PDB file of C-alpha atoms in Angstrom:
ATOM      1  CA  UNK G   1     -23.528  -7.142  47.495  1.00 41.00           C
ATOM      2  CA  UNK G   2     -21.035  -9.575  45.922  1.00 40.00           C
ATOM      3  CA  UNK G   3     -22.845  -9.270  42.608  1.00 41.00           C
ATOM      4  CA  UNK G   4     -22.540  -5.469  42.701  1.00 38.00           C
ATOM      5  CA  UNK G   5     -18.791  -5.602  43.495  1.00 35.00           C
ATOM      6  CA  UNK G   6     -18.168  -8.017  40.646  1.00 42.00           C
ATOM      7  CA  UNK G   7     -20.076  -5.728  38.230  1.00 39.00           C
ATOM      8  CA  UNK G   8     -18.015  -2.685  39.294  1.00 35.00           C
ATOM      9  CA  UNK G   9     -14.734  -4.585  38.837  1.00 37.00           C
ATOM     10  CA  UNK G  10     -15.775  -5.782  35.376  1.00 42.00           C
ATOM     11  CA  UNK G  11     -16.662  -2.256  34.264  1.00 39.00           C
ATOM     12  CA  UNK G  12     -13.307  -0.955  35.565  1.00 38.00           C
ATOM     13  CA  UNK G  13     -11.373  -3.519  33.498  1.00 39.00           C
ATOM     14  CA  UNK G  14     -13.370  -2.847  30.335  1.00 42.00           C
ATOM     15  CA  UNK G  15     -12.871   0.918  30.560  1.00 40.00           C
ATOM     16  CA  UNK G  16      -9.105   0.426  31.013  1.00 43.00           C
ATOM     17  CA  UNK G  17      -9.067  -1.498  27.717  1.00 41.00           C
ATOM     18  CA  UNK G  18     -10.967   1.114  25.770  1.00 40.00           C
ATOM     19  CA  UNK G  19      -8.651   4.084  26.476  1.00 39.00           C
ATOM     20  CA  UNK G  20      -8.171   5.960  24.157  1.00 40.00           C
ATOM     21  CA  UNK G  21     -10.044   3.751  21.628  1.00 38.00           C
ATOM     22  CA  UNK G  22     -13.815   3.414  22.182  1.00 37.00           C
ATOM     23  CA  UNK G  23     -15.250   0.481  20.197  1.00 39.00           C
ATOM     24  CA  UNK G  24     -18.498  -1.208  21.265  1.00 36.00           C
ATOM     25  CA  UNK G  25     -17.880  -3.622  24.129  1.00 37.00           C
ATOM     26  CA  UNK G  26     -19.802  -6.801  24.685  1.00 36.00           C
ATOM     27  CA  UNK G  27     -19.207  -9.044  27.706  1.00 39.00           C
ATOM     28  CA  UNK G  28     -19.943 -12.699  27.374  1.00 40.00           C
ATOM     29  CA  UNK G  29     -18.984 -16.063  28.777  1.00 37.00           C
ATOM     30  CA  UNK G  30     -17.927 -19.046  26.730  1.00 39.00           C
ATOM     31  CA  UNK G  31     -14.958 -20.859  25.282  1.00 40.00           C
ATOM     32  CA  UNK G  32     -12.841 -19.314  22.492  1.00 41.00           C
ATOM     33  CA  UNK G  33     -10.194 -20.890  20.303  1.00 39.00           C
ATOM     34  CA  UNK G  34      -6.726 -20.745  21.745  1.00 40.00           C
ATOM     35  CA  UNK G  35      -4.805 -22.626  19.076  1.00 41.00           C
ATOM     36  CA  UNK G  36      -3.197 -20.501  16.355  1.00 40.00           C
ATOM     37  CA  UNK G  37      -2.899 -21.612  12.711  1.00 42.00           C
ATOM     38  CA  UNK G  38       0.340 -21.068  10.865  1.00 45.00           C
ATOM     39  CA  UNK G  39       0.867 -17.521   9.646  1.00 44.00           C
ATOM     40  CA  UNK G  40       0.847 -16.875   5.899  1.00 44.00           C
ATOM     41  CA  UNK G  41       4.214 -17.579   4.397  1.00 48.00           C
ATOM     42  CA  UNK G  42       5.823 -14.796   2.398  1.00 50.00           C
ATOM     43  CA  UNK G  43       6.989 -15.785  -1.074  1.00 53.00           C
ATOM     44  CA  UNK G  44      10.291 -14.260  -2.092  1.00 62.00           C
ATOM     45  CA  UNK G  45      10.215 -12.515  -5.452  1.00 66.00           C
ATOM     46  CA  UNK G  46      12.915 -11.779  -7.969  1.00 71.00           C
ATOM     47  CA  UNK G  47      13.987  -8.106  -7.954  1.00 73.00           C
ATOM     48  CA  UNK G  48      12.616  -6.071 -10.854  1.00 86.00           C
ATOM     49  CA  UNK G  49      15.212  -5.013 -13.419  1.00 91.00           C
ATOM     50  CA  UNK G  50      14.680  -1.430 -14.592  1.00 95.00           C
ATOM     51  CA  UNK G  51      15.379  -0.947 -18.347  1.00 96.00           C
ATOM     52  CA  UNK G  52      17.827   1.716 -19.502  1.00 95.00           C
ATOM     53  CA  UNK G  53      14.938   3.482 -21.243  1.00 96.00           C
ATOM     54  CA  UNK G  54      13.384   4.290 -17.837  1.00 97.00           C
ATOM     55  CA  UNK G  55      14.785   7.482 -16.303  1.00 97.00           C
ATOM     56  CA  UNK G  56      14.357   8.997 -12.852  1.00 97.00           C
ATOM     57  CA  UNK G  57      13.509  12.690 -13.338  1.00 97.00           C
ATOM     58  CA  UNK G  58      12.940  13.588  -9.687  1.00 96.00           C
ATOM     59  CA  UNK G  59      15.526  16.396  -9.864  1.00 96.00           C
ATOM     60  CA  UNK G  60      14.389  17.678 -13.258  1.00 97.00           C
ATOM     61  CA  UNK G  61      10.640  17.488 -12.612  1.00 98.00           C
ATOM     62  CA  UNK G  62       9.165  20.990 -12.458  1.00 98.00           C
ATOM     63  CA  UNK G  63       6.350  19.687 -10.241  1.00 97.00           C
ATOM     64  CA  UNK G  64       7.571  18.765  -6.730  1.00 95.00           C
ATOM     65  CA  UNK G  65       5.807  15.489  -5.937  1.00 95.00           C
ATOM     66  CA  UNK G  66       5.580  14.872  -2.171  1.00 90.00           C
ATOM     67  CA  UNK G  67       7.825  12.159  -0.768  1.00 82.00           C
ATOM     68  CA  UNK G  68       5.920   9.025   0.176  1.00 71.00           C
ATOM     69  CA  UNK G  69       6.412   8.481   3.925  1.00 64.00           C
ATOM     70  CA  UNK G  70       5.136   4.935   4.248  1.00 66.00           C
ATOM     71  CA  UNK G  71       3.889   4.036   7.755  1.00 60.00           C
ATOM     72  CA  UNK G  72       6.235   1.251   8.856  1.00 67.00           C
ATOM     73  CA  UNK G  73       4.860   1.233  12.396  1.00 74.00           C
ATOM     74  CA  UNK G  74       6.755  -0.313  15.283  1.00 84.00           C
ATOM     75  CA  UNK G  75       4.166  -2.197  17.360  1.00 86.00           C
ATOM     76  CA  UNK G  76       4.199  -1.724  21.120  1.00 89.00           C
ATOM     77  CA  UNK G  77       4.716  -4.669  23.466  1.00 89.00           C
ATOM     78  CA  UNK G  78       0.980  -4.917  24.061  1.00 88.00           C
ATOM     79  CA  UNK G  79       0.307  -4.757  20.316  1.00 90.00           C
ATOM     80  CA  UNK G  80       2.835  -7.543  19.671  1.00 92.00           C
ATOM     81  CA  UNK G  81       1.220  -9.685  22.351  1.00 91.00           C
ATOM     82  CA  UNK G  82      -2.263  -9.222  20.902  1.00 92.00           C
ATOM     83  CA  UNK G  83      -1.261  -9.662  17.239  1.00 94.00           C
ATOM     84  CA  UNK G  84       0.780 -12.786  17.988  1.00 94.00           C
ATOM     85  CA  UNK G  85      -2.220 -14.273  19.779  1.00 94.00           C
ATOM     86  CA  UNK G  86      -4.508 -13.758  16.778  1.00 94.00           C
ATOM     87  CA  UNK G  87      -5.742 -16.679  14.718  1.00 94.00           C
ATOM     88  CA  UNK G  88      -5.239 -14.554  11.573  1.00 96.00           C
ATOM     89  CA  UNK G  89      -2.269 -12.515  10.373  1.00 96.00           C
ATOM     90  CA  UNK G  90      -2.688  -8.774  10.994  1.00 95.00           C
ATOM     91  CA  UNK G  91      -0.580  -6.224   9.087  1.00 94.00           C
ATOM     92  CA  UNK G  92      -2.984  -3.312   8.600  1.00 95.00           C
ATOM     93  CA  UNK G  93      -1.010  -0.193   9.707  1.00 93.00           C
ATOM     94  CA  UNK G  94      -4.150   1.653  10.816  1.00 93.00           C
ATOM     95  CA  UNK G  95      -5.213  -1.248  13.032  1.00 95.00           C
ATOM     96  CA  UNK G  96      -1.698  -1.491  14.498  1.00 93.00           C
ATOM     97  CA  UNK G  97      -1.748   2.238  15.212  1.00 92.00           C
ATOM     98  CA  UNK G  98      -5.065   1.842  17.033  1.00 91.00           C
ATOM     99  CA  UNK G  99      -3.618  -0.919  19.224  1.00 91.00           C
ATOM    100  CA  UNK G 100      -0.498   1.180  19.886  1.00 90.00           C
ATOM    101  CA  UNK G 101      -2.727   3.946  21.219  1.00 87.00           C
ATOM    102  CA  UNK G 102      -4.641   1.541  23.473  1.00 79.00           C
ATOM    103  CA  UNK G 103      -3.925   0.476  27.019  1.00 73.00           C
ATOM    104  CA  UNK G 104      -4.838  -2.663  28.942  1.00 65.00           C
ATOM    105  CA  UNK G 105      -4.151  -2.570  32.680  1.00 64.00           C
ATOM    106  CA  UNK G 106      -3.886  -5.856  34.510  1.00 62.00           C
ATOM    107  CA  UNK G 107      -5.627  -5.913  37.878  1.00 60.00           C
ATOM    108  CA  UNK G 108      -5.646  -8.497  40.684  1.00 59.00           C
ATOM    109  CA  UNK G 109      -9.447  -8.335  40.585  1.00 58.00           C
ATOM    110  CA  UNK G 110      -9.567  -9.807  37.032  1.00 55.00           C
ATOM    111  CA  UNK G 111      -9.588 -13.450  38.260  1.00 63.00           C
ATOM    112  CA  UNK G 112     -12.665 -15.159  36.901  1.00 61.00           C
ATOM    113  CA  UNK G 113     -13.380 -12.403  34.384  1.00 71.00           C
ATOM    114  CA  UNK G 114     -14.703 -13.518  30.981  1.00 79.00           C
ATOM    115  CA  UNK G 115     -15.227 -10.734  28.440  1.00 83.00           C
ATOM    116  CA  UNK G 116     -15.160 -10.162  24.672  1.00 89.00           C
ATOM    117  CA  UNK G 117     -14.761  -6.668  23.206  1.00 90.00           C
ATOM    118  CA  UNK G 118     -15.779  -6.136  19.570  1.00 94.00           C
ATOM    119  CA  UNK G 119     -13.336  -3.916  17.666  1.00 94.00           C
ATOM    120  CA  UNK G 120     -15.170  -3.952  14.348  1.00 95.00           C
ATOM    121  CA  UNK G 121     -14.826  -5.407  10.858  1.00 97.00           C
ATOM    122  CA  UNK G 122     -11.353  -4.834   9.370  1.00 98.00           C
ATOM    123  CA  UNK G 123      -9.140  -5.417   6.374  1.00 98.00           C
ATOM    124  CA  UNK G 124      -6.550  -7.411   8.324  1.00 98.00           C
ATOM    125  CA  UNK G 125      -3.739  -8.176   5.906  1.00 97.00           C
ATOM    126  CA  UNK G 126      -2.645  -8.250   2.280  1.00 98.00           C
ATOM    127  CA  UNK G 127      -0.652 -11.054   0.671  1.00 97.00           C
ATOM    128  CA  UNK G 128       1.005 -10.253  -2.667  1.00 97.00           C
ATOM    129  CA  UNK G 129       0.758 -12.846  -5.430  1.00 97.00           C
ATOM    130  CA  UNK G 130       2.231 -10.971  -8.407  1.00 96.00           C
ATOM    131  CA  UNK G 131       4.115  -7.706  -8.886  1.00 97.00           C
ATOM    132  CA  UNK G 132       4.869  -6.817 -12.507  1.00 96.00           C
ATOM    133  CA  UNK G 133       5.877  -3.534 -14.179  1.00 97.00           C
ATOM    134  CA  UNK G 134       4.314  -1.931 -17.231  1.00 98.00           C
ATOM    135  CA  UNK G 135       6.976   0.491 -18.391  1.00 98.00           C
ATOM    136  CA  UNK G 136       4.811   2.045 -21.143  1.00 98.00           C
ATOM    137  CA  UNK G 137       1.484   2.258 -19.349  1.00 97.00           C
ATOM    138  CA  UNK G 138       0.407   5.704 -20.554  1.00 97.00           C
ATOM    139  CA  UNK G 139       1.862   8.007 -23.223  1.00 98.00           C
ATOM    140  CA  UNK G 140       2.312  11.458 -21.700  1.00 98.00           C
ATOM    141  CA  UNK G 141       4.374  13.389 -24.265  1.00 98.00           C
ATOM    142  CA  UNK G 142       5.725  13.458 -27.837  1.00 98.00           C
ATOM    143  CA  UNK G 143       8.603  15.625 -29.062  1.00 98.00           C
ATOM    144  CA  UNK G 144       8.821  15.771 -32.852  1.00 97.00           C
ATOM    145  CA  UNK G 145      11.691  17.100 -34.974  1.00 97.00           C
ATOM    146  CA  UNK G 146      11.458  17.420 -38.789  1.00 96.00           C
ATOM    147  CA  UNK G 147      14.858  17.138 -40.429  1.00 96.00           C
ATOM    148  CA  UNK G 148      13.711  16.089 -43.899  1.00 94.00           C
ATOM    149  CA  UNK G 149      15.134  19.264 -45.430  1.00 92.00           C
ATOM    150  CA  UNK G 150      18.368  19.226 -43.424  1.00 92.00           C
ATOM    151  CA  UNK G 151      21.851  18.309 -44.554  1.00 92.00           C
ATOM    152  CA  UNK G 152      23.260  17.561 -41.118  1.00 96.00           C
ATOM    153  CA  UNK G 153      21.882  15.736 -38.106  1.00 96.00           C
ATOM    154  CA  UNK G 154      19.707  17.598 -35.622  1.00 96.00           C
ATOM    155  CA  UNK G 155      19.729  17.071 -31.856  1.00 96.00           C
ATOM    156  CA  UNK G 156      16.746  17.003 -29.530  1.00 96.00           C
ATOM    157  CA  UNK G 157      16.008  16.316 -25.869  1.00 97.00           C
ATOM    158  CA  UNK G 158      12.869  15.404 -23.986  1.00 98.00           C
ATOM    159  CA  UNK G 159      10.743  18.428 -23.047  1.00 98.00           C
ATOM    160  CA  UNK G 160       7.370  17.901 -21.361  1.00 98.00           C
ATOM    161  CA  UNK G 161       4.911  20.129 -23.207  1.00 97.00           C
ATOM    162  CA  UNK G 162       1.956  20.021 -20.763  1.00 98.00           C
ATOM    163  CA  UNK G 163       1.553  18.916 -17.159  1.00 98.00           C
ATOM    164  CA  UNK G 164       0.415  15.303 -16.813  1.00 98.00           C
ATOM    165  CA  UNK G 165      -1.149  13.614 -13.788  1.00 98.00           C
ATOM    166  CA  UNK G 166      -0.960   9.825 -13.539  1.00 98.00           C
ATOM    167  CA  UNK G 167      -3.374   8.263 -11.066  1.00 97.00           C
ATOM    168  CA  UNK G 168      -3.372   4.652  -9.920  1.00 97.00           C
ATOM    169  CA  UNK G 169      -6.489   2.677  -9.164  1.00 97.00           C
ATOM    170  CA  UNK G 170      -7.997  -0.671  -8.235  1.00 97.00           C
ATOM    171  CA  UNK G 171      -9.245  -2.708 -11.181  1.00 95.00           C
ATOM    172  CA  UNK G 172     -12.474  -3.528  -9.293  1.00 95.00           C
ATOM    173  CA  UNK G 173     -14.404  -2.373  -6.231  1.00 95.00           C
ATOM    174  CA  UNK G 174     -12.606  -3.126  -2.951  1.00 96.00           C
ATOM    175  CA  UNK G 175     -14.003  -2.919   0.585  1.00 96.00           C
ATOM    176  CA  UNK G 176     -12.056  -0.616   2.941  1.00 97.00           C
ATOM    177  CA  UNK G 177     -10.108   0.633  -0.074  1.00 96.00           C
ATOM    178  CA  UNK G 178      -7.934   3.131   1.807  1.00 95.00           C
ATOM    179  CA  UNK G 179      -6.547   0.467   4.145  1.00 96.00           C
ATOM    180  CA  UNK G 180      -6.070  -2.039   1.309  1.00 97.00           C
ATOM    181  CA  UNK G 181      -4.387   0.570  -0.880  1.00 96.00           C
ATOM    182  CA  UNK G 182      -1.904   1.365   1.886  1.00 94.00           C
ATOM    183  CA  UNK G 183      -1.039  -2.307   2.430  1.00 96.00           C
ATOM    184  CA  UNK G 184      -0.637  -2.912  -1.325  1.00 97.00           C
ATOM    185  CA  UNK G 185       1.587   0.155  -1.633  1.00 96.00           C
ATOM    186  CA  UNK G 186       3.792  -1.042   1.230  1.00 94.00           C
ATOM    187  CA  UNK G 187       4.106  -4.507  -0.291  1.00 95.00           C
ATOM    188  CA  UNK G 188       4.800  -3.340  -3.852  1.00 96.00           C
ATOM    189  CA  UNK G 189       7.347  -0.748  -2.719  1.00 94.00           C
ATOM    190  CA  UNK G 190       9.220  -3.375  -0.705  1.00 93.00           C
ATOM    191  CA  UNK G 191       9.197  -5.831  -3.623  1.00 94.00           C
ATOM    192  CA  UNK G 192      10.279  -3.373  -6.328  1.00 95.00           C
ATOM    193  CA  UNK G 193      12.393  -0.874  -4.373  1.00 93.00           C
ATOM    194  CA  UNK G 194      10.812   1.811  -6.578  1.00 95.00           C
ATOM    195  CA  UNK G 195       9.198   5.093  -5.417  1.00 95.00           C
ATOM    196  CA  UNK G 196       5.543   4.198  -5.901  1.00 96.00           C
ATOM    197  CA  UNK G 197       2.558   6.481  -5.429  1.00 95.00           C
ATOM    198  CA  UNK G 198      -1.107   6.260  -6.364  1.00 96.00           C
ATOM    199  CA  UNK G 199      -0.869   9.848  -7.610  1.00 96.00           C
ATOM    200  CA  UNK G 200       2.079  11.494  -9.352  1.00 97.00           C
ATOM    201  CA  UNK G 201       2.596  14.456 -11.707  1.00 98.00           C
ATOM    202  CA  UNK G 202       5.135  15.291 -14.405  1.00 98.00           C
ATOM    203  CA  UNK G 203       5.273  19.075 -14.651  1.00 98.00           C
ATOM    204  CA  UNK G 204       5.244  21.106 -17.855  1.00 98.00           C
ATOM    205  CA  UNK G 205       8.729  22.179 -18.950  1.00 97.00           C
ATOM    206  CA  UNK G 206      10.465  19.159 -17.406  1.00 98.00           C
ATOM    207  CA  UNK G 207      13.552  18.380 -19.507  1.00 97.00           C
ATOM    208  CA  UNK G 208      15.622  15.243 -19.914  1.00 96.00           C
ATOM    209  CA  UNK G 209      19.397  14.960 -19.913  1.00 93.00           C
ATOM    210  CA  UNK G 210      19.952  12.619 -22.857  1.00 96.00           C
ATOM    211  CA  UNK G 211      20.214  13.942 -26.435  1.00 97.00           C
ATOM    212  CA  UNK G 212      18.795  12.152 -29.483  1.00 97.00           C
ATOM    213  CA  UNK G 213      20.078  12.573 -33.052  1.00 97.00           C
ATOM    214  CA  UNK G 214      17.838  12.848 -36.132  1.00 97.00           C
ATOM    215  CA  UNK G 215      19.665  12.181 -39.418  1.00 97.00           C
ATOM    216  CA  UNK G 216      19.036  14.276 -42.564  1.00 96.00           C
ATOM    217  CA  UNK G 217      15.920  13.551 -44.608  1.00 95.00           C
ATOM    218  CA  UNK G 218      14.138  12.016 -41.637  1.00 96.00           C
ATOM    219  CA  UNK G 219      11.653  12.878 -38.913  1.00 97.00           C
ATOM    220  CA  UNK G 220      12.400  12.136 -35.281  1.00 97.00           C
ATOM    221  CA  UNK G 221       9.837  11.170 -32.629  1.00 98.00           C
ATOM    222  CA  UNK G 222      10.680  11.021 -28.954  1.00 98.00           C
ATOM    223  CA  UNK G 223       7.855   9.402 -26.993  1.00 98.00           C
ATOM    224  CA  UNK G 224       7.502   9.600 -23.204  1.00 98.00           C
ATOM    225  CA  UNK G 225       5.464   7.110 -21.176  1.00 98.00           C
ATOM    226  CA  UNK G 226       4.424   6.888 -17.530  1.00 98.00           C
ATOM    227  CA  UNK G 227       5.411   3.510 -15.992  1.00 98.00           C
ATOM    228  CA  UNK G 228       3.291   1.681 -13.430  1.00 98.00           C
ATOM    229  CA  UNK G 229       3.484  -1.471 -11.342  1.00 98.00           C
ATOM    230  CA  UNK G 230       0.632  -3.960 -11.581  1.00 98.00           C
ATOM    231  CA  UNK G 231       0.056  -5.413  -8.114  1.00 98.00           C
ATOM    232  CA  UNK G 232      -2.134  -8.490  -7.505  1.00 98.00           C
ATOM    233  CA  UNK G 233      -2.853 -10.344  -4.296  1.00 98.00           C
ATOM    234  CA  UNK G 234      -5.349 -11.365  -1.634  1.00 98.00           C
ATOM    235  CA  UNK G 235      -6.919  -9.297   1.157  1.00 98.00           C
ATOM    236  CA  UNK G 236      -8.138 -10.957   4.355  1.00 98.00           C
ATOM    237  CA  UNK G 237     -11.136  -9.430   6.139  1.00 98.00           C
ATOM    238  CA  UNK G 238     -12.599 -10.349   9.506  1.00 97.00           C
ATOM    239  CA  UNK G 239     -14.423  -9.244  12.638  1.00 97.00           C
ATOM    240  CA  UNK G 240     -11.927  -8.581  15.421  1.00 97.00           C
ATOM    241  CA  UNK G 241     -12.525  -9.256  19.111  1.00 96.00           C
ATOM    242  CA  UNK G 242     -10.330  -8.724  22.162  1.00 92.00           C
ATOM    243  CA  UNK G 243     -10.901 -11.656  24.507  1.00 91.00           C
ATOM    244  CA  UNK G 244     -10.221 -11.467  28.252  1.00 85.00           C
ATOM    245  CA  UNK G 245      -9.865 -14.590  30.383  1.00 84.00           C
ATOM    246  CA  UNK G 246      -8.661 -13.562  33.785  1.00 75.00           C
ATOM    247  CA  UNK G 247      -5.187 -12.105  33.249  1.00 75.00           C
ATOM    248  CA  UNK G 248      -4.926 -13.415  29.678  1.00 84.00           C
ATOM    249  CA  UNK G 249      -5.506 -11.059  26.737  1.00 86.00           C
ATOM    250  CA  UNK G 250      -5.832 -12.168  23.127  1.00 92.00           C
ATOM    251  CA  UNK G 251      -7.350 -11.346  19.745  1.00 95.00           C
ATOM    252  CA  UNK G 252      -9.834 -13.620  18.004  1.00 96.00           C
ATOM    253  CA  UNK G 253     -10.945 -13.044  14.415  1.00 97.00           C
ATOM    254  CA  UNK G 254     -14.334 -14.354  13.315  1.00 97.00           C
ATOM    255  CA  UNK G 255     -16.258 -14.491  10.016  1.00 97.00           C
ATOM    256  CA  UNK G 256     -13.068 -14.409   7.941  1.00 97.00           C
ATOM    257  CA  UNK G 257     -13.346 -13.728   4.213  1.00 98.00           C
ATOM    258  CA  UNK G 258     -10.719 -13.318   1.495  1.00 97.00           C
ATOM    259  CA  UNK G 259     -10.871 -11.311  -1.718  1.00 97.00           C
ATOM    260  CA  UNK G 260      -8.562 -11.225  -4.715  1.00 97.00           C
ATOM    261  CA  UNK G 261      -7.545  -7.651  -5.577  1.00 98.00           C
ATOM    262  CA  UNK G 262      -5.411  -5.942  -8.188  1.00 98.00           C
ATOM    263  CA  UNK G 263      -4.293  -2.381  -8.813  1.00 98.00           C
ATOM    264  CA  UNK G 264      -1.906  -0.387 -10.952  1.00 98.00           C
ATOM    265  CA  UNK G 265       0.418   1.968  -9.072  1.00 98.00           C
ATOM    266  CA  UNK G 266       2.428   4.697 -10.862  1.00 98.00           C
ATOM    267  CA  UNK G 267       6.202   4.945 -10.431  1.00 97.00           C
ATOM    268  CA  UNK G 268       6.759   8.441  -9.089  1.00 97.00           C
ATOM    269  CA  UNK G 269       8.965  10.870 -11.107  1.00 97.00           C
ATOM    270  CA  UNK G 270       9.948   8.165 -13.617  1.00 97.00           C
ATOM    271  CA  UNK G 271       9.521   8.325 -17.399  1.00 98.00           C
ATOM    272  CA  UNK G 272      10.104   5.691 -20.083  1.00 98.00           C
ATOM    273  CA  UNK G 273      11.474   6.960 -23.406  1.00 98.00           C
ATOM    274  CA  UNK G 274      11.081   5.574 -26.900  1.00 97.00           C
ATOM    275  CA  UNK G 275      12.851   7.168 -29.867  1.00 98.00           C
ATOM    276  CA  UNK G 276      12.218   6.430 -33.540  1.00 97.00           C
ATOM    277  CA  UNK G 277      13.026   8.090 -36.878  1.00 96.00           C
ATOM    278  CA  UNK G 278      11.151   7.734 -40.147  1.00 95.00           C
ATOM    279  CA  UNK G 279      11.052   9.154 -43.651  1.00 91.00           C
ATOM    280  CA  UNK G 280       7.310   9.842 -43.455  1.00 91.00           C
ATOM    281  CA  UNK G 281       5.113  11.343 -40.730  1.00 92.00           C
ATOM    282  CA  UNK G 282       3.808   8.836 -38.222  1.00 88.00           C
TER     283      UNK G 282
END
């Protein structure tokens, strides 16, 4: 009879943990690590200086790119408790959202309970190592003016002739790419304070505000480039378990691996200009 009561109580506690999330649960006895290593230290970076040749055309762009609403999630009290107890840093927004939607009810019948609930293999965190801009990553437009037969200077402005899509990407295959991409985007946006997006479009007919002068007897070339940010860092992966020891609740990460990753991320609605004149066609 006592064995049956204990089994019912254990099932009640496990079900309270798995609402509304339903990962596979495994109960086991045994000792788990309680000591926590130091969290990864964040290295402060110098702010990126944007050259005068780079122009924000968000208002002029004929294609309305969607605003990037980055998921800066506020963890719940339970989520904070679990993340702080982890032996590895956890910053994955999707994992934090899952914990926010979970519920663990303490019960007086939990004394003596020993249980481990497997939450799956996750990309836990991303640590940035290098964030560097490439202001002339991809040429997207050329405006040419021929003033070789003119006697006075001619003026021109930037006019996008055809619609251009600029898509960011990893430089190699990455496990759980969607989660890693989101963490890299959050980190790079915070470091650069630029509107970054893995997909952006410059619409046809988009015009610039600045005028450029082509002297007589010369040709003028106004080049437009799409800028990107090259982001490099390290992703930490691991198998996540929720460990119950009586009234204590904690997260333990096992089989931890780390992978170096890099990606280029376009700067949304921004264009870099380069203007040259010459006596002969280029």
